[in-house]
PDB file of N, CA, C and O in Angstrom:
ATOM      1  N   UNK A   1      11.136 221.216 111.977  1.00 82.00           N
ATOM      2  CA  UNK A   1      11.473 222.679 112.322  1.00 82.00           C
ATOM      3  C   UNK A   1      12.538 222.907 113.528  1.00 82.00           C
ATOM      4  O   UNK A   1      12.907 224.220 113.456  1.00 82.00           O
ATOM      5  N   UNK A   2      12.759 221.969 114.008  1.00 90.00           N
ATOM      6  CA  UNK A   2      14.239 222.016 114.872  1.00 90.00           C
ATOM      7  C   UNK A   2      15.082 222.369 113.768  1.00 90.00           C
ATOM      8  O   UNK A   2      15.992 223.573 114.237  1.00 90.00           O
ATOM      9  N   UNK A   3      15.599 221.917 112.737  1.00 93.00           N
ATOM     10  CA  UNK A   3      16.885 222.310 111.637  1.00 93.00           C
ATOM     11  C   UNK A   3      16.618 224.032 111.427  1.00 93.00           C
ATOM     12  O   UNK A   3      17.346 224.680 110.852  1.00 93.00           O
ATOM     13  N   UNK A   4      15.450 224.075 111.025  1.00 89.00           N
ATOM     14  CA  UNK A   4      15.198 225.213 110.697  1.00 89.00           C
ATOM     15  C   UNK A   4      15.701 226.555 111.697  1.00 89.00           C
ATOM     16  O   UNK A   4      16.310 227.662 111.390  1.00 89.00           O
ATOM     17  N   UNK A   5      15.255 225.897 112.953  1.00 92.00           N
ATOM     18  CA  UNK A   5      15.556 226.978 114.204  1.00 92.00           C
ATOM     19  C   UNK A   5      17.045 226.881 114.029  1.00 92.00           C
ATOM     20  O   UNK A   5      17.387 228.243 114.356  1.00 92.00           O
ATOM     21  N   UNK A   6      17.676 225.741 114.344  1.00 93.00           N
ATOM     22  CA  UNK A   6      18.961 226.134 114.109  1.00 93.00           C
ATOM     23  C   UNK A   6      19.641 226.744 113.024  1.00 93.00           C
ATOM     24  O   UNK A   6      20.799 227.874 113.114  1.00 93.00           O
ATOM     25  N   UNK A   7      19.368 226.440 111.851  1.00 92.00           N
ATOM     26  CA  UNK A   7      19.733 227.255 110.916  1.00 92.00           C
ATOM     27  C   UNK A   7      19.708 228.994 111.006  1.00 92.00           C
ATOM     28  O   UNK A   7      20.451 229.664 110.568  1.00 92.00           O
ATOM     29  N   UNK A   8      18.501 229.323 111.510  1.00 92.00           N
ATOM     30  CA  UNK A   8      18.012 230.719 111.446  1.00 92.00           C
ATOM     31  C   UNK A   8      18.686 231.261 112.623  1.00 92.00           C
ATOM     32  O   UNK A   8      19.012 232.642 112.370  1.00 92.00           O
ATOM     33  N   UNK A   9      18.565 230.673 113.652  1.00 93.00           N
ATOM     34  CA  UNK A   9      19.849 231.240 115.087  1.00 93.00           C
ATOM     35  C   UNK A   9      21.234 231.528 114.441  1.00 93.00           C
ATOM     36  O   UNK A   9      21.697 232.355 114.975  1.00 93.00           O
ATOM     37  N   UNK A  10      21.470 230.671 113.617  1.00 94.00           N
ATOM     38  CA  UNK A  10      23.146 230.847 112.993  1.00 94.00           C
ATOM     39  C   UNK A  10      23.247 232.146 112.070  1.00 94.00           C
ATOM     40  O   UNK A  10      24.387 232.856 112.110  1.00 94.00           O
ATOM     41  N   UNK A  11      22.104 232.809 111.685  1.00 93.00           N
ATOM     42  CA  UNK A  11      22.068 233.799 110.832  1.00 93.00           C
ATOM     43  C   UNK A  11      22.489 235.066 111.850  1.00 93.00           C
ATOM     44  O   UNK A  11      22.051 235.214 112.772  1.00 93.00           O
ATOM     45  N   UNK A  12      22.946 236.090 110.903  1.00 94.00           N
ATOM     46  CA  UNK A  12      23.270 237.243 111.843  1.00 94.00           C
ATOM     47  C   UNK A  12      21.767 238.229 111.877  1.00 94.00           C
ATOM     48  O   UNK A  12      21.065 237.786 111.134  1.00 94.00           O
ATOM     49  N   UNK A  13      21.719 239.198 112.472  1.00 94.00           N
ATOM     50  CA  UNK A  13      20.948 239.679 113.045  1.00 94.00           C
ATOM     51  C   UNK A  13      20.201 240.725 111.563  1.00 94.00           C
ATOM     52  O   UNK A  13      18.737 240.453 111.271  1.00 94.00           O
ATOM     53  N   UNK A  14      20.828 240.776 110.961  1.00 95.00           N
ATOM     54  CA  UNK A  14      20.807 241.541 109.176  1.00 95.00           C
ATOM     55  C   UNK A  14      20.140 240.283 108.300  1.00 95.00           C
ATOM     56  O   UNK A  14      18.869 240.712 107.848  1.00 95.00           O
ATOM     57  N   UNK A  15      20.587 239.146 108.450  1.00 95.00           N
ATOM     58  CA  UNK A  15      20.400 238.245 107.538  1.00 95.00           C
ATOM     59  C   UNK A  15      18.932 237.862 108.243  1.00 95.00           C
ATOM     60  O   UNK A  15      17.822 237.254 107.437  1.00 95.00           O
ATOM     61  N   UNK A  16      18.615 237.755 109.328  1.00 94.00           N
ATOM     62  CA  UNK A  16      17.554 237.433 109.854  1.00 94.00           C
ATOM     63  C   UNK A  16      16.475 237.801 109.440  1.00 94.00           C
ATOM     64  O   UNK A  16      14.972 237.575 109.183  1.00 94.00           O
ATOM     65  N   UNK A  17      16.838 239.431 109.499  1.00 95.00           N
ATOM     66  CA  UNK A  17      15.641 240.617 108.929  1.00 95.00           C
ATOM     67  C   UNK A  17      15.477 240.145 107.977  1.00 95.00           C
ATOM     68  O   UNK A  17      14.479 240.539 107.279  1.00 95.00           O
ATOM     69  N   UNK A  18      16.405 240.020 106.782  1.00 96.00           N
ATOM     70  CA  UNK A  18      16.011 239.637 105.031  1.00 96.00           C
ATOM     71  C   UNK A  18      15.256 238.321 105.316  1.00 96.00           C
ATOM     72  O   UNK A  18      14.528 238.525 104.473  1.00 96.00           O
ATOM     73  N   UNK A  19      15.710 237.613 105.926  1.00 94.00           N
ATOM     74  CA  UNK A  19      14.885 236.213 105.866  1.00 94.00           C
ATOM     75  C   UNK A  19      13.488 236.435 106.014  1.00 94.00           C
ATOM     76  O   UNK A  19      12.668 235.789 105.386  1.00 94.00           O
ATOM     77  N   UNK A  20      12.953 237.217 107.039  1.00 95.00           N
ATOM     78  CA  UNK A  20      11.791 237.365 107.371  1.00 95.00           C
ATOM     79  C   UNK A  20      10.980 238.015 106.543  1.00 95.00           C
ATOM     80  O   UNK A  20       9.947 238.081 106.549  1.00 95.00           O
ATOM     81  N   UNK A  21      11.537 239.055 105.700  1.00 97.00           N
ATOM     82  CA  UNK A  21      10.921 240.046 104.920  1.00 97.00           C
ATOM     83  C   UNK A  21      10.859 239.141 103.693  1.00 97.00           C
ATOM     84  O   UNK A  21       9.701 239.276 103.151  1.00 97.00           O
ATOM     85  N   UNK A  22      11.838 238.400 103.206  1.00 96.00           N
ATOM     86  CA  UNK A  22      11.299 237.939 102.269  1.00 96.00           C
ATOM     87  C   UNK A  22      10.165 236.605 102.465  1.00 96.00           C
ATOM     88  O   UNK A  22       9.205 236.416 101.478  1.00 96.00           O
ATOM     89  N   UNK A  23      10.005 236.070 103.742  1.00 95.00           N
ATOM     90  CA  UNK A  23       9.213 235.218 103.750  1.00 95.00           C
ATOM     91  C   UNK A  23       7.807 236.050 103.965  1.00 95.00           C
ATOM     92  O   UNK A  23       6.705 235.357 103.354  1.00 95.00           O
ATOM     93  N   UNK A  24       7.869 237.213 104.495  1.00 97.00           N
ATOM     94  CA  UNK A  24       6.455 237.984 104.612  1.00 97.00           C
ATOM     95  C   UNK A  24       6.204 238.330 103.263  1.00 97.00           C
ATOM     96  O   UNK A  24       4.815 238.105 102.817  1.00 97.00           O
ATOM     97  N   UNK A  25       6.901 238.640 102.385  1.00 97.00           N
ATOM     98  CA  UNK A  25       6.454 238.860 101.052  1.00 97.00           C
ATOM     99  C   UNK A  25       6.248 237.888 100.163  1.00 97.00           C
ATOM    100  O   UNK A  25       5.148 238.080  99.598  1.00 97.00           O
ATOM    101  N   UNK A  26       6.598 236.680 100.475  1.00 96.00           N
ATOM    102  CA  UNK A  26       6.104 235.656  99.782  1.00 96.00           C
ATOM    103  C   UNK A  26       4.723 234.821 100.218  1.00 96.00           C
ATOM    104  O   UNK A  26       3.962 234.804  99.088  1.00 96.00           O
ATOM    105  N   UNK A  27       4.633 235.397 101.433  1.00 96.00           N
ATOM    106  CA  UNK A  27       3.421 234.966 101.797  1.00 96.00           C
ATOM    107  C   UNK A  27       2.112 235.854 101.425  1.00 96.00           C
ATOM    108  O   UNK A  27       1.192 235.262 101.506  1.00 96.00           O
ATOM    109  N   UNK A  28       2.739 237.229 101.357  1.00 95.00           N
ATOM    110  CA  UNK A  28       1.375 238.444 100.796  1.00 95.00           C
ATOM    111  C   UNK A  28       1.249 237.698  99.625  1.00 95.00           C
ATOM    112  O   UNK A  28       0.477 237.759  99.105  1.00 95.00           O
ATOM    113  N   UNK A  29       2.160 237.458  98.530  1.00 94.00           N
ATOM    114  CA  UNK A  29       1.967 237.016  97.447  1.00 94.00           C
ATOM    115  C   UNK A  29       1.239 236.200  96.983  1.00 94.00           C
ATOM    116  O   UNK A  29       0.225 236.079  96.153  1.00 94.00           O
ATOM    117  N   UNK A  30       1.352 234.851  97.901  1.00 93.00           N
ATOM    118  CA  UNK A  30       0.358 233.869  97.645  1.00 93.00           C
ATOM    119  C   UNK A  30      -0.858 233.855  98.116  1.00 93.00           C
ATOM    120  O   UNK A  30      -1.866 233.628  97.512  1.00 93.00           O
ATOM    121  N   UNK A  31      -0.868 234.868  98.881  1.00 93.00           N
ATOM    122  CA  UNK A  31      -2.429 235.338  99.463  1.00 93.00           C
ATOM    123  C   UNK A  31      -2.844 236.394  98.525  1.00 93.00           C
ATOM    124  O   UNK A  31      -4.272 235.751  98.423  1.00 93.00           O
ATOM    125  N   UNK A  32      -2.378 236.765  97.916  1.00 90.00           N
ATOM    126  CA  UNK A  32      -3.341 238.160  96.965  1.00 90.00           C
ATOM    127  C   UNK A  32      -3.258 236.899  95.491  1.00 90.00           C
ATOM    128  O   UNK A  32      -4.209 237.277  95.273  1.00 90.00           O
ATOM    129  N   UNK A  33      -2.665 235.990  95.343  1.00 88.00           N
ATOM    130  CA  UNK A  33      -2.976 235.150  94.170  1.00 88.00           C
ATOM    131  C   UNK A  33      -4.001 234.215  94.391  1.00 88.00           C
ATOM    132  O   UNK A  33      -4.684 234.161  93.858  1.00 88.00           O
ATOM    133  N   UNK A  34      -4.337 233.798  95.685  1.00 86.00           N
ATOM    134  CA  UNK A  34      -5.344 232.759  96.468  1.00 86.00           C
ATOM    135  C   UNK A  34      -6.358 233.448  96.316  1.00 86.00           C
ATOM    136  O   UNK A  34      -7.571 233.267  95.726  1.00 86.00           O
ATOM    137  N   UNK A  35      -6.478 235.041  96.473  1.00 83.00           N
ATOM    138  CA  UNK A  35      -8.179 235.506  96.769  1.00 83.00           C
ATOM    139  C   UNK A  35      -8.195 235.777  95.238  1.00 83.00           C
ATOM    140  O   UNK A  35      -9.242 235.670  94.784  1.00 83.00           O
ATOM    141  N   UNK A  36      -7.260 236.259  94.227  1.00 79.00           N
ATOM    142  CA  UNK A  36      -7.477 236.747  93.004  1.00 79.00           C
ATOM    143  C   UNK A  36      -8.006 235.168  92.213  1.00 79.00           C
ATOM    144  O   UNK A  36      -8.960 235.535  91.288  1.00 79.00           O
ATOM    145  N   UNK A  37      -7.249 234.219  92.309  1.00 76.00           N
ATOM    146  CA  UNK A  37      -8.062 233.022  92.008  1.00 76.00           C
ATOM    147  C   UNK A  37      -9.386 232.747  92.336  1.00 76.00           C
ATOM    148  O   UNK A  37      -9.987 232.356  91.468  1.00 76.00           O
ATOM    149  N   UNK A  38      -9.671 232.803  93.610  1.00 75.00           N
ATOM    150  CA  UNK A  38     -10.910 232.651  94.162  1.00 75.00           C
ATOM    151  C   UNK A  38     -12.006 233.684  93.157  1.00 75.00           C
ATOM    152  O   UNK A  38     -13.139 233.172  93.188  1.00 75.00           O
ATOM    153  N   UNK A  39     -11.416 234.705  92.871  1.00 68.00           N
ATOM    154  CA  UNK A  39     -12.754 235.834  92.722  1.00 68.00           C
ATOM    155  C   UNK A  39     -12.629 235.237  91.373  1.00 68.00           C
ATOM    156  O   UNK A  39     -14.025 235.147  90.704  1.00 68.00           O
ATOM    157  N   UNK A  40     -11.783 234.770  90.497  1.00 64.00           N
ATOM    158  CA  UNK A  40     -11.832 234.446  89.047  1.00 64.00           C
ATOM    159  C   UNK A  40     -12.722 233.191  89.183  1.00 64.00           C
ATOM    160  O   UNK A  40     -13.578 233.178  88.102  1.00 64.00           O
ATOM    161  N   UNK A  41     -12.497 232.027  89.993  1.00 62.00           N
ATOM    162  CA  UNK A  41     -13.307 230.914  89.754  1.00 62.00           C
ATOM    163  C   UNK A  41     -14.838 231.233  90.224  1.00 62.00           C
ATOM    164  O   UNK A  41     -15.568 230.485  89.831  1.00 62.00           O
ATOM    165  N   UNK A  42     -14.739 232.117  91.274  1.00 60.00           N
ATOM    166  CA  UNK A  42     -16.300 232.455  91.297  1.00 60.00           C
ATOM    167  C   UNK A  42     -17.172 233.259  90.259  1.00 60.00           C
ATOM    168  O   UNK A  42     -18.141 232.913  90.159  1.00 60.00           O
ATOM    169  N   UNK A  43     -16.370 233.973  89.451  1.00 59.00           N
ATOM    170  CA  UNK A  43     -16.899 234.934  88.335  1.00 59.00           C
ATOM    171  C   UNK A  43     -17.186 233.886  87.144  1.00 59.00           C
ATOM    172  O   UNK A  43     -18.165 233.976  86.367  1.00 59.00           O
ATOM    173  N   UNK A  44     -16.609 232.829  86.942  1.00 59.00           N
ATOM    174  CA  UNK A  44     -17.032 231.746  85.801  1.00 59.00           C
ATOM    175  C   UNK A  44     -17.555 230.840  86.238  1.00 59.00           C
ATOM    176  O   UNK A  44     -17.680 230.044  85.485  1.00 59.00           O
ATOM    177  N   UNK A  45     -18.045 230.680  87.507  1.00 58.00           N
ATOM    178  CA  UNK A  45     -19.012 229.494  87.889  1.00 58.00           C
ATOM    179  C   UNK A  45     -20.236 229.791  87.426  1.00 58.00           C
ATOM    180  O   UNK A  45     -20.444 231.088  87.478  1.00 58.00           O
ATOM    181  N   UNK A  46     -20.978 228.824  87.102  1.00 60.00           N
ATOM    182  CA  UNK A  46     -22.380 228.891  87.009  1.00 60.00           C
ATOM    183  C   UNK A  46     -23.339 228.718  87.778  1.00 60.00           C
ATOM    184  O   UNK A  46     -23.227 227.520  88.647  1.00 60.00           O
ATOM    185  N   UNK A  47     -24.133 229.357  88.059  1.00 59.00           N
ATOM    186  CA  UNK A  47     -24.970 229.347  89.482  1.00 59.00           C
ATOM    187  C   UNK A  47     -26.526 229.750  88.710  1.00 59.00           C
ATOM    188  O   UNK A  47     -26.708 230.592  88.013  1.00 59.00           O
ATOM    189  N   UNK A  48     -27.201 228.807  88.943  1.00 61.00           N
ATOM    190  CA  UNK A  48     -28.633 228.494  88.154  1.00 61.00           C
ATOM    191  C   UNK A  48     -29.552 228.995  89.247  1.00 61.00           C
ATOM    192  O   UNK A  48     -29.493 229.068  90.425  1.00 61.00           O
ATOM    193  N   UNK A  49     -30.314 229.999  88.441  1.00 60.00           N
ATOM    194  CA  UNK A  49     -31.131 230.911  89.283  1.00 60.00           C
ATOM    195  C   UNK A  49     -32.615 230.281  88.772  1.00 60.00           C
ATOM    196  O   UNK A  49     -32.873 229.658  88.176  1.00 60.00           O
ATOM    197  N   UNK A  50     -33.571 230.618  90.011  1.00 63.00           N
ATOM    198  CA  UNK A  50     -34.933 229.860  90.135  1.00 63.00           C
ATOM    199  C   UNK A  50     -35.605 230.454  88.771  1.00 63.00           C
ATOM    200  O   UNK A  50     -35.433 231.658  88.591  1.00 63.00           O
ATOM    201  N   UNK A  51     -36.264 229.647  88.112  1.00 65.00           N
ATOM    202  CA  UNK A  51     -37.188 230.354  87.149  1.00 65.00           C
ATOM    203  C   UNK A  51     -38.651 230.982  87.541  1.00 65.00           C
ATOM    204  O   UNK A  51     -39.251 230.206  88.444  1.00 65.00           O
ATOM    205  N   UNK A  52     -38.696 231.662  87.321  1.00 63.00           N
ATOM    206  CA  UNK A  52     -39.850 232.741  87.835  1.00 63.00           C
ATOM    207  C   UNK A  52     -41.197 232.465  86.727  1.00 63.00           C
ATOM    208  O   UNK A  52     -40.767 232.983  85.547  1.00 63.00           O
ATOM    209  N   UNK A  53     -42.223 231.834  86.722  1.00 62.00           N
ATOM    210  CA  UNK A  53     -43.155 231.852  86.112  1.00 62.00           C
ATOM    211  C   UNK A  53     -44.027 233.359  86.108  1.00 62.00           C
ATOM    212  O   UNK A  53     -44.623 233.812  87.078  1.00 62.00           O
ATOM    213  N   UNK A  54     -43.909 233.814  84.848  1.00 64.00           N
ATOM    214  CA  UNK A  54     -44.658 235.252  84.756  1.00 64.00           C
ATOM    215  C   UNK A  54     -45.892 235.008  84.243  1.00 64.00           C
ATOM    216  O   UNK A  54     -46.892 235.692  84.674  1.00 64.00           O
ATOM    217  N   UNK A  55     -46.719 234.124  83.547  1.00 60.00           N
ATOM    218  CA  UNK A  55     -47.702 233.714  82.957  1.00 60.00           C
ATOM    219  C   UNK A  55     -48.844 233.568  84.082  1.00 60.00           C
ATOM    220  O   UNK A  55     -50.060 233.869  83.845  1.00 60.00           O
ATOM    221  N   UNK A  56     -48.437 233.172  85.242  1.00 58.00           N
ATOM    222  CA  UNK A  56     -49.326 232.921  86.275  1.00 58.00           C
ATOM    223  C   UNK A  56     -50.075 234.204  86.727  1.00 58.00           C
ATOM    224  O   UNK A  56     -51.402 234.273  87.095  1.00 58.00           O
ATOM    225  N   UNK A  57     -49.209 235.102  86.509  1.00 59.00           N
ATOM    226  CA  UNK A  57     -50.019 236.708  86.869  1.00 59.00           C
ATOM    227  C   UNK A  57     -50.995 237.045  85.489  1.00 59.00           C
ATOM    228  O   UNK A  57     -52.081 237.721  85.977  1.00 59.00           O
ATOM    229  N   UNK A  58     -50.410 236.862  84.524  1.00 58.00           N
ATOM    230  CA  UNK A  58     -51.348 237.277  83.286  1.00 58.00           C
ATOM    231  C   UNK A  58     -52.683 236.295  83.162  1.00 58.00           C
ATOM    232  O   UNK A  58     -53.528 236.868  82.650  1.00 58.00           O
ATOM    233  N   UNK A  59     -52.692 235.143  83.650  1.00 58.00           N
ATOM    234  CA  UNK A  59     -53.814 234.146  83.519  1.00 58.00           C
ATOM    235  C   UNK A  59     -55.228 234.535  84.297  1.00 58.00           C
ATOM    236  O   UNK A  59     -55.986 234.040  84.455  1.00 58.00           O
ATOM    237  N   UNK A  60     -54.793 235.336  85.364  1.00 56.00           N
ATOM    238  CA  UNK A  60     -55.831 235.437  86.554  1.00 56.00           C
ATOM    239  C   UNK A  60     -56.880 236.314  86.475  1.00 56.00           C
ATOM    240  O   UNK A  60     -56.980 237.416  85.289  1.00 56.00           O
TER     241      UNK A  60
END
C-alpha cells in the first residue's frame, strides 16, 4: 500500500483524476458483472418445491 501511495503522489493532478476515474470504472464493471453472474446462477439453479397432495381433498 505504501508503494502505491508513493506512486500515486508522484502523479500530476490530472493523472490522479484519470487514475481514479479508471479505478471507478473498473470497479463498476466488476460490480455489474458479479450482479449479472449472480442472477444467472440463481435462474439456472434447481429449487425443489414441496409436493402438495391434492388427492387428500378428493377422498374426504
